[in-house]
PDB file of C-alpha atoms in Angstrom:
ATOM      1  CA  UNK D  16       0.000   0.000   0.000  1.00 52.00           C
ATOM      2  CA  UNK D  17       1.494   3.328  -1.112  1.00 54.00           C
ATOM      3  CA  UNK D  18       1.788   5.868   1.698  1.00 73.00           C
ATOM      4  CA  UNK D  19      -1.600   7.558   1.853  1.00 88.00           C
ATOM      5  CA  UNK D  20      -1.687  11.339   1.638  1.00 93.00           C
ATOM      6  CA  UNK D  21      -4.568  13.649   2.477  1.00 94.00           C
ATOM      7  CA  UNK D  22      -7.174  13.802  -0.293  1.00 95.00           C
ATOM      8  CA  UNK D  23      -6.237  10.397  -1.695  1.00 96.00           C
ATOM      9  CA  UNK D  24      -9.350   8.503  -2.777  1.00 98.00           C
ATOM     10  CA  UNK D  25      -9.767   4.953  -1.463  1.00 98.00           C
ATOM     11  CA  UNK D  26     -12.155   2.116  -2.226  1.00 98.00           C
ATOM     12  CA  UNK D  27     -12.927  -0.337   0.580  1.00 98.00           C
ATOM     13  CA  UNK D  28     -12.888  -4.111   0.681  1.00 98.00           C
ATOM     14  CA  UNK D  29     -16.157  -5.948   1.476  1.00 98.00           C
ATOM     15  CA  UNK D  30     -14.817  -6.719   4.965  1.00 97.00           C
ATOM     16  CA  UNK D  31     -14.068  -3.043   5.615  1.00 98.00           C
ATOM     17  CA  UNK D  32     -17.554  -2.131   4.456  1.00 98.00           C
ATOM     18  CA  UNK D  33     -19.019  -4.634   6.944  1.00 97.00           C
ATOM     19  CA  UNK D  34     -17.046  -2.935   9.709  1.00 96.00           C
ATOM     20  CA  UNK D  35     -18.286   0.484   8.612  1.00 97.00           C
ATOM     21  CA  UNK D  36     -21.927  -0.624   8.433  1.00 97.00           C
ATOM     22  CA  UNK D  37     -21.601  -2.080  11.936  1.00 96.00           C
ATOM     23  CA  UNK D  38     -20.890   1.328  13.440  1.00 96.00           C
ATOM     24  CA  UNK D  39     -23.547   3.541  15.025  1.00 95.00           C
ATOM     25  CA  UNK D  40     -25.165   5.553  12.206  1.00 96.00           C
ATOM     26  CA  UNK D  41     -28.561   7.204  11.973  1.00 95.00           C
ATOM     27  CA  UNK D  42     -31.035   6.173   9.257  1.00 95.00           C
ATOM     28  CA  UNK D  43     -29.964   8.870   6.789  1.00 94.00           C
ATOM     29  CA  UNK D  44     -26.303   7.916   7.097  1.00 96.00           C
ATOM     30  CA  UNK D  45     -27.131   4.229   6.725  1.00 96.00           C
ATOM     31  CA  UNK D  46     -29.020   4.960   3.496  1.00 96.00           C
ATOM     32  CA  UNK D  47     -26.083   6.987   2.191  1.00 96.00           C
ATOM     33  CA  UNK D  48     -23.564   4.258   3.051  1.00 97.00           C
ATOM     34  CA  UNK D  49     -25.631   1.549   1.359  1.00 97.00           C
ATOM     35  CA  UNK D  50     -25.815   3.639  -1.795  1.00 97.00           C
ATOM     36  CA  UNK D  51     -22.093   4.443  -1.682  1.00 97.00           C
ATOM     37  CA  UNK D  52     -21.150   0.786  -1.434  1.00 98.00           C
ATOM     38  CA  UNK D  53     -23.606  -0.317  -4.115  1.00 97.00           C
ATOM     39  CA  UNK D  54     -22.219   2.256  -6.571  1.00 96.00           C
ATOM     40  CA  UNK D  55     -18.585   1.430  -5.683  1.00 97.00           C
ATOM     41  CA  UNK D  56     -17.826   5.040  -4.767  1.00 97.00           C
ATOM     42  CA  UNK D  57     -14.716   6.136  -2.848  1.00 98.00           C
ATOM     43  CA  UNK D  58     -13.965   7.654   0.509  1.00 98.00           C
ATOM     44  CA  UNK D  59     -11.278  10.314   0.889  1.00 98.00           C
ATOM     45  CA  UNK D  60      -8.280  10.188   3.214  1.00 97.00           C
ATOM     46  CA  UNK D  61      -8.583  12.789   5.967  1.00 95.00           C
ATOM     47  CA  UNK D  62      -6.092  14.079   8.511  1.00 92.00           C
ATOM     48  CA  UNK D  63      -5.349  11.415  11.094  1.00 92.00           C
ATOM     49  CA  UNK D  64      -7.055  12.082  14.429  1.00 89.00           C
ATOM     50  CA  UNK D  65      -5.051  11.772  17.661  1.00 88.00           C
ATOM     51  CA  UNK D  66      -5.113   8.269  19.085  1.00 88.00           C
ATOM     52  CA  UNK D  67      -5.809   6.438  15.825  1.00 90.00           C
ATOM     53  CA  UNK D  68      -3.690   3.303  15.448  1.00 91.00           C
ATOM     54  CA  UNK D  69      -0.741   3.382  13.050  1.00 89.00           C
ATOM     55  CA  UNK D  70      -2.291   0.547  11.010  1.00 93.00           C
ATOM     56  CA  UNK D  71      -5.545   2.471  10.515  1.00 95.00           C
ATOM     57  CA  UNK D  72      -6.532   5.533   8.491  1.00 96.00           C
ATOM     58  CA  UNK D  73      -9.180   8.227   8.979  1.00 96.00           C
ATOM     59  CA  UNK D  74     -11.580   8.659   6.072  1.00 97.00           C
ATOM     60  CA  UNK D  75     -14.276  11.146   5.118  1.00 97.00           C
ATOM     61  CA  UNK D  76     -17.367  10.992   2.937  1.00 97.00           C
ATOM     62  CA  UNK D  77     -18.947  14.324   1.904  1.00 96.00           C
ATOM     63  CA  UNK D  78     -22.474  13.592   0.730  1.00 95.00           C
ATOM     64  CA  UNK D  79     -24.253  15.292  -2.198  1.00 95.00           C
ATOM     65  CA  UNK D  80     -27.345  17.446  -1.844  1.00 91.00           C
ATOM     66  CA  UNK D  81     -29.769  14.496  -1.717  1.00 89.00           C
ATOM     67  CA  UNK D  82     -28.391  13.574   1.721  1.00 93.00           C
ATOM     68  CA  UNK D  83     -28.284  17.143   2.959  1.00 91.00           C
ATOM     69  CA  UNK D  84     -24.557  17.511   2.286  1.00 92.00           C
ATOM     70  CA  UNK D  85     -23.833  15.338   5.321  1.00 94.00           C
ATOM     71  CA  UNK D  86     -20.169  14.720   6.153  1.00 96.00           C
ATOM     72  CA  UNK D  87     -19.417  11.272   7.517  1.00 97.00           C
ATOM     73  CA  UNK D  88     -16.151  10.201   9.071  1.00 97.00           C
ATOM     74  CA  UNK D  89     -14.775   6.825  10.030  1.00 97.00           C
ATOM     75  CA  UNK D  90     -11.529   4.912  10.369  1.00 95.00           C
ATOM     76  CA  UNK D  91     -10.591   1.619   8.777  1.00 96.00           C
ATOM     77  CA  UNK D  92      -7.623  -0.713   8.912  1.00 96.00           C
ATOM     78  CA  UNK D  93      -5.096  -0.151   6.150  1.00 96.00           C
ATOM     79  CA  UNK D  94      -5.689  -3.687   4.912  1.00 96.00           C
ATOM     80  CA  UNK D  95      -9.345  -2.710   4.385  1.00 97.00           C
ATOM     81  CA  UNK D  96      -8.369  -0.536   1.412  1.00 97.00           C
ATOM     82  CA  UNK D  97      -8.848  -2.371  -1.861  1.00 97.00           C
ATOM     83  CA  UNK D  98      -7.352   0.316  -4.092  1.00 96.00           C
ATOM     84  CA  UNK D  99      -6.599   3.994  -4.200  1.00 96.00           C
ATOM     85  CA  UNK D 100      -6.723   6.822  -6.732  1.00 96.00           C
ATOM     86  CA  UNK D 101      -6.783  10.574  -7.161  1.00 96.00           C
ATOM     87  CA  UNK D 102      -9.294  13.339  -7.792  1.00 97.00           C
ATOM     88  CA  UNK D 103      -9.795  14.313 -11.459  1.00 97.00           C
ATOM     89  CA  UNK D 104      -7.363  16.572 -13.266  1.00 97.00           C
ATOM     90  CA  UNK D 105      -8.326  20.204 -13.813  1.00 96.00           C
ATOM     91  CA  UNK D 106      -8.474  19.914 -17.613  1.00 95.00           C
ATOM     92  CA  UNK D 107     -10.928  16.989 -17.309  1.00 96.00           C
ATOM     93  CA  UNK D 108     -13.315  18.977 -15.118  1.00 96.00           C
ATOM     94  CA  UNK D 109     -12.929  22.134 -17.231  1.00 94.00           C
ATOM     95  CA  UNK D 110     -13.836  20.254 -20.425  1.00 93.00           C
ATOM     96  CA  UNK D 111     -17.154  19.231 -18.860  1.00 91.00           C
ATOM     97  CA  UNK D 112     -17.983  22.695 -17.467  1.00 90.00           C
ATOM     98  CA  UNK D 113     -19.260  25.868 -19.127  1.00 87.00           C
ATOM     99  CA  UNK D 114     -16.679  27.991 -17.276  1.00 90.00           C
ATOM    100  CA  UNK D 115     -13.944  26.003 -19.013  1.00 90.00           C
ATOM    101  CA  UNK D 116     -14.505  28.037 -22.198  1.00 89.00           C
ATOM    102  CA  UNK D 117     -14.068  31.375 -20.400  1.00 87.00           C
ATOM    103  CA  UNK D 118     -11.036  30.058 -18.541  1.00 90.00           C
ATOM    104  CA  UNK D 119      -9.287  28.651 -21.632  1.00 90.00           C
ATOM    105  CA  UNK D 120      -6.310  31.109 -21.661  1.00 90.00           C
ATOM    106  CA  UNK D 121      -5.687  30.602 -17.944  1.00 92.00           C
ATOM    107  CA  UNK D 122      -5.992  26.824 -18.301  1.00 93.00           C
ATOM    108  CA  UNK D 123      -3.497  26.866 -21.168  1.00 92.00           C
ATOM    109  CA  UNK D 124      -0.974  28.641 -18.939  1.00 92.00           C
ATOM    110  CA  UNK D 125      -1.575  26.077 -16.204  1.00 92.00           C
ATOM    111  CA  UNK D 126      -0.851  23.243 -18.613  1.00 91.00           C
ATOM    112  CA  UNK D 127       2.686  24.585 -18.968  1.00 91.00           C
ATOM    113  CA  UNK D 128       3.457  24.444 -15.245  1.00 93.00           C
ATOM    114  CA  UNK D 129       5.656  21.786 -13.688  1.00 91.00           C
ATOM    115  CA  UNK D 130       2.644  20.815 -11.611  1.00 95.00           C
ATOM    116  CA  UNK D 131      -0.207  18.367 -11.520  1.00 96.00           C
ATOM    117  CA  UNK D 132      -3.480  20.195 -10.845  1.00 97.00           C
ATOM    118  CA  UNK D 133      -6.417  18.223  -9.490  1.00 97.00           C
ATOM    119  CA  UNK D 134      -9.945  19.259  -8.500  1.00 98.00           C
ATOM    120  CA  UNK D 135     -11.410  18.235  -5.158  1.00 97.00           C
ATOM    121  CA  UNK D 136     -14.342  19.720  -3.252  1.00 96.00           C
ATOM    122  CA  UNK D 137     -17.764  20.165  -4.838  1.00 96.00           C
ATOM    123  CA  UNK D 138     -16.584  20.244  -8.446  1.00 97.00           C
ATOM    124  CA  UNK D 139     -14.373  17.187  -8.008  1.00 97.00           C
ATOM    125  CA  UNK D 140     -17.031  15.063  -6.341  1.00 97.00           C
ATOM    126  CA  UNK D 141     -19.715  16.090  -8.825  1.00 96.00           C
ATOM    127  CA  UNK D 142     -17.461  15.200 -11.745  1.00 97.00           C
ATOM    128  CA  UNK D 143     -16.706  11.759 -10.302  1.00 96.00           C
ATOM    129  CA  UNK D 144     -20.157  10.762  -9.112  1.00 95.00           C
ATOM    130  CA  UNK D 145     -22.523  12.578 -11.469  1.00 94.00           C
ATOM    131  CA  UNK D 146     -24.507  13.723  -8.419  1.00 95.00           C
ATOM    132  CA  UNK D 147     -25.263  17.350  -7.487  1.00 95.00           C
ATOM    133  CA  UNK D 148     -22.629  18.905  -5.244  1.00 96.00           C
ATOM    134  CA  UNK D 149     -22.032  22.299  -6.864  1.00 94.00           C
ATOM    135  CA  UNK D 150     -24.169  25.223  -5.732  1.00 92.00           C
ATOM    136  CA  UNK D 151     -24.169  28.884  -6.818  1.00 89.00           C
ATOM    137  CA  UNK D 152     -21.035  30.383  -5.344  1.00 89.00           C
ATOM    138  CA  UNK D 153     -19.196  27.070  -4.915  1.00 92.00           C
ATOM    139  CA  UNK D 154     -15.425  27.469  -5.021  1.00 94.00           C
ATOM    140  CA  UNK D 155     -13.238  25.599  -7.477  1.00 96.00           C
ATOM    141  CA  UNK D 156     -10.960  23.715  -5.062  1.00 97.00           C
ATOM    142  CA  UNK D 157      -7.584  22.817  -6.543  1.00 97.00           C
ATOM    143  CA  UNK D 158      -4.731  20.716  -5.207  1.00 97.00           C
ATOM    144  CA  UNK D 159      -1.611  21.797  -7.090  1.00 97.00           C
ATOM    145  CA  UNK D 160       1.064  19.108  -6.716  1.00 97.00           C
ATOM    146  CA  UNK D 161       4.547  20.523  -7.237  1.00 96.00           C
ATOM    147  CA  UNK D 162       8.003  18.907  -7.216  1.00 95.00           C
ATOM    148  CA  UNK D 163       9.907  21.802  -5.630  1.00 95.00           C
ATOM    149  CA  UNK D 164       9.749  25.415  -4.451  1.00 96.00           C
ATOM    150  CA  UNK D 165      10.370  27.113  -7.843  1.00 95.00           C
ATOM    151  CA  UNK D 166       7.443  25.166  -9.274  1.00 96.00           C
ATOM    152  CA  UNK D 167       5.343  26.204  -6.271  1.00 96.00           C
ATOM    153  CA  UNK D 168       6.150  29.890  -6.816  1.00 96.00           C
ATOM    154  CA  UNK D 169       5.201  29.647 -10.500  1.00 96.00           C
ATOM    155  CA  UNK D 170       1.951  27.957  -9.487  1.00 97.00           C
ATOM    156  CA  UNK D 171       1.210  30.752  -7.002  1.00 96.00           C
ATOM    157  CA  UNK D 172       1.678  33.362  -9.718  1.00 95.00           C
ATOM    158  CA  UNK D 173      -0.633  31.390 -11.993  1.00 95.00           C
ATOM    159  CA  UNK D 174      -3.312  31.041  -9.310  1.00 95.00           C
ATOM    160  CA  UNK D 175      -3.138  34.760  -8.521  1.00 93.00           C
ATOM    161  CA  UNK D 176      -4.179  35.494 -12.116  1.00 88.00           C
ATOM    162  CA  UNK D 177      -7.679  34.242 -11.336  1.00 84.00           C
ATOM    163  CA  UNK D 178      -8.229  37.747 -10.018  1.00 67.00           C
ATOM    164  CA  UNK D 179     -10.768  36.868  -7.347  1.00 51.00           C
ATOM    165  CA  UNK D 180      -8.717  37.021  -4.178  1.00 44.00           C
ATOM    166  CA  UNK D 181      -9.792  40.557  -3.342  1.00 43.00           C
ATOM    167  CA  UNK D 182      -6.228  41.196  -2.118  1.00 47.00           C
ATOM    168  CA  UNK D 183      -4.442  44.511  -2.609  1.00 43.00           C
ATOM    169  CA  UNK D 184      -1.878  44.584  -5.378  1.00 44.00           C
ATOM    170  CA  UNK D 185       1.272  46.711  -5.582  1.00 43.00           C
ATOM    171  CA  UNK D 186      -0.497  49.571  -7.352  1.00 38.00           C
ATOM    172  CA  UNK D 187      -3.062  49.954  -4.580  1.00 41.00           C
ATOM    173  CA  UNK D 188      -5.905  48.368  -6.503  1.00 40.00           C
ATOM    174  CA  UNK D 189      -7.231  44.896  -5.936  1.00 43.00           C
ATOM    175  CA  UNK D 190      -6.575  41.650  -7.694  1.00 44.00           C
ATOM    176  CA  UNK D 191      -9.997  42.065  -9.240  1.00 45.00           C
ATOM    177  CA  UNK D 192      -8.300  44.369 -11.742  1.00 48.00           C
ATOM    178  CA  UNK D 193      -6.774  41.192 -13.255  1.00 46.00           C
ATOM    179  CA  UNK D 194      -8.656  38.932 -15.683  1.00 49.00           C
ATOM    180  CA  UNK D 195     -11.386  37.142 -13.795  1.00 56.00           C
ATOM    181  CA  UNK D 196     -12.352  33.521 -13.777  1.00 77.00           C
ATOM    182  CA  UNK D 197     -16.124  33.178 -13.457  1.00 80.00           C
ATOM    183  CA  UNK D 198     -15.713  31.440 -10.094  1.00 88.00           C
ATOM    184  CA  UNK D 199     -13.507  31.712  -7.039  1.00 92.00           C
ATOM    185  CA  UNK D 200     -10.432  29.487  -7.010  1.00 94.00           C
ATOM    186  CA  UNK D 201      -9.451  28.022  -3.658  1.00 95.00           C
ATOM    187  CA  UNK D 202      -7.187  25.141  -2.690  1.00 95.00           C
ATOM    188  CA  UNK D 203      -3.612  24.370  -1.794  1.00 97.00           C
ATOM    189  CA  UNK D 204      -0.047  23.834  -2.939  1.00 98.00           C
ATOM    190  CA  UNK D 205       1.043  20.246  -2.210  1.00 97.00           C
ATOM    191  CA  UNK D 206       4.675  19.151  -2.060  1.00 96.00           C
ATOM    192  CA  UNK D 207       5.870  15.697  -3.071  1.00 90.00           C
ATOM    193  CA  UNK D 208       5.641  14.179   0.411  1.00 90.00           C
ATOM    194  CA  UNK D 209       2.108  15.457   0.983  1.00 92.00           C
ATOM    195  CA  UNK D 210       2.758  18.663   2.933  1.00 95.00           C
ATOM    196  CA  UNK D 211       0.169  21.240   1.885  1.00 96.00           C
ATOM    197  CA  UNK D 212      -0.364  24.981   2.334  1.00 97.00           C
ATOM    198  CA  UNK D 213      -3.441  26.956   1.358  1.00 97.00           C
ATOM    199  CA  UNK D 214      -2.262  28.849  -1.712  1.00 97.00           C
ATOM    200  CA  UNK D 215      -3.423  32.271  -0.521  1.00 96.00           C
ATOM    201  CA  UNK D 216      -1.694  31.811   2.839  1.00 97.00           C
ATOM    202  CA  UNK D 217       1.499  30.679   1.110  1.00 97.00           C
ATOM    203  CA  UNK D 218       1.383  33.721  -1.174  1.00 96.00           C
ATOM    204  CA  UNK D 219       0.939  36.060   1.793  1.00 96.00           C
ATOM    205  CA  UNK D 220       3.808  34.340   3.615  1.00 97.00           C
ATOM    206  CA  UNK D 221       6.072  34.616   0.578  1.00 96.00           C
ATOM    207  CA  UNK D 222       5.252  38.316   0.255  1.00 95.00           C
ATOM    208  CA  UNK D 223       5.988  38.951   3.946  1.00 95.00           C
ATOM    209  CA  UNK D 224       2.398  39.920   4.712  1.00 96.00           C
ATOM    210  CA  UNK D 225       2.068  37.257   7.417  1.00 96.00           C
ATOM    211  CA  UNK D 226       4.734  35.735   9.642  1.00 97.00           C
ATOM    212  CA  UNK D 227       3.559  32.120   9.568  1.00 97.00           C
ATOM    213  CA  UNK D 228       1.325  29.827   7.553  1.00 97.00           C
ATOM    214  CA  UNK D 229      -0.320  26.514   8.387  1.00 97.00           C
ATOM    215  CA  UNK D 230       1.278  23.421   6.846  1.00 96.00           C
ATOM    216  CA  UNK D 231      -0.687  20.182   7.033  1.00 94.00           C
ATOM    217  CA  UNK D 232      -0.344  16.579   6.005  1.00 91.00           C
ATOM    218  CA  UNK D 233      -2.165  13.399   7.008  1.00 90.00           C
ATOM    219  CA  UNK D 234      -0.492  13.266  10.422  1.00 88.00           C
ATOM    220  CA  UNK D 235       0.434  16.813  11.447  1.00 88.00           C
ATOM    221  CA  UNK D 236      -0.513  20.487  11.569  1.00 93.00           C
ATOM    222  CA  UNK D 237       2.343  22.992  11.892  1.00 95.00           C
ATOM    223  CA  UNK D 238       2.753  26.776  11.725  1.00 97.00           C
ATOM    224  CA  UNK D 239       5.915  27.571   9.765  1.00 96.00           C
ATOM    225  CA  UNK D 240       7.771  30.714   8.784  1.00 97.00           C
ATOM    226  CA  UNK D 241       9.027  31.246   5.211  1.00 96.00           C
ATOM    227  CA  UNK D 242      12.590  29.936   5.766  1.00 96.00           C
ATOM    228  CA  UNK D 243      11.072  26.790   7.267  1.00 96.00           C
ATOM    229  CA  UNK D 244       8.794  26.361   4.260  1.00 96.00           C
ATOM    230  CA  UNK D 245      11.824  26.742   1.981  1.00 95.00           C
ATOM    231  CA  UNK D 246      13.631  24.026   3.931  1.00 95.00           C
ATOM    232  CA  UNK D 247      10.561  21.796   3.890  1.00 93.00           C
ATOM    233  CA  UNK D 248      10.193  22.170   0.135  1.00 93.00           C
ATOM    234  CA  UNK D 249      13.865  21.319  -0.388  1.00 91.00           C
ATOM    235  CA  UNK D 250      13.603  18.202   1.794  1.00 90.00           C
ATOM    236  CA  UNK D 251      10.374  17.106   0.102  1.00 84.00           C
ATOM    237  CA  UNK D 252      11.564  17.696  -3.463  1.00 83.00           C
ATOM    238  CA  UNK D 253      10.755  14.784  -5.700  1.00 66.00           C
ATOM    239  CA  UNK D 254       8.881  13.674  -8.814  1.00 66.00           C
ATOM    240  CA  UNK D 255       5.246  14.513  -9.383  1.00 59.00           C
ATOM    241  CA  UNK D 256       2.691  11.875  -8.538  1.00 49.00           C
ATOM    242  CA  UNK D 257       1.853   9.727 -11.528  1.00 45.00           C
ATOM    243  CA  UNK D 258      -1.715  10.124 -12.775  1.00 41.00           C
ATOM    244  CA  UNK D 259      -4.054   7.507 -11.352  1.00 40.00           C
ATOM    245  CA  UNK D 260      -7.036   6.164 -13.219  1.00 37.00           C
ATOM    246  CA  UNK D 261     -10.472   7.021 -11.894  1.00 35.00           C
ATOM    247  CA  UNK D 262     -13.622   5.001 -11.780  1.00 39.00           C
ATOM    248  CA  UNK D 263     -16.144   5.890 -14.462  1.00 40.00           C
ATOM    249  CA  UNK D 264     -18.474   8.646 -13.260  1.00 42.00           C
ATOM    250  CA  UNK D 265     -21.858   7.467 -12.035  1.00 41.00           C
ATOM    251  CA  UNK D 266     -24.664   8.820 -14.187  1.00 39.00           C
ATOM    252  CA  UNK D 267     -27.421  10.948 -12.709  1.00 38.00           C
ATOM    253  CA  UNK D 268     -30.342   8.957 -11.388  1.00 38.00           C
ATOM    254  CA  UNK D 269     -33.915  10.214 -11.584  1.00 32.00           C
ATOM    255  CA  UNK D 270     -33.741  10.412  -7.785  1.00 35.00           C
ATOM    256  CA  UNK D 271     -31.661  13.565  -8.152  1.00 34.00           C
ATOM    257  CA  UNK D 272     -33.928  15.370 -10.606  1.00 27.00           C
TER     258      UNK D 272
END
């Protein structure tokens, strides 16, 4: 089993599903879990809670609108994971979305980065499952996987071009003076060993506008200053994750109409 990072997708074995179903859930959660297993849909790796055994992993399941956007959490043994994968790539989600046409120049620039850009959150789950997650005002949540610090800095500059941070720029205006994407881009920069920083916080730290930023992985949360982030990036430098195949998206059922 490859070392599991935050936001890795995992599919459970039948035995692990039996363990999950045996836990104390209310009727709505039980209905959701039965559907999830029947459709062979994944869980997502979450940050490990204190006290969880080393041979177990914490998982999350954010439900679509039909189940009231419930968020379920559980833990399973590592040997209960049948396979793992990744959220869809940005270009895959953009090709299936109307905003992808407006964002074409920005997307083309992103394709030239030394980075692998994936979509999680509402847009990622909706793309994978075919069920309604996205609402008016939903952010486009990106995980930008980079091999080193120079690639991270280039990715930050690319993300800042979305023009919807509302931050002040050097001329005294706001980033809204830049070309806009028709939706707000959120998410994080992820280094090769899974350490992640929210991209806006990392940009503010790099610019000296804050003293520390939160760095998180599956096991830890840490507040680091910029020299520490530089050292972390150097220690974590490595190849990009190889693309992982995804299960075919589940088609919309009449239950969601």
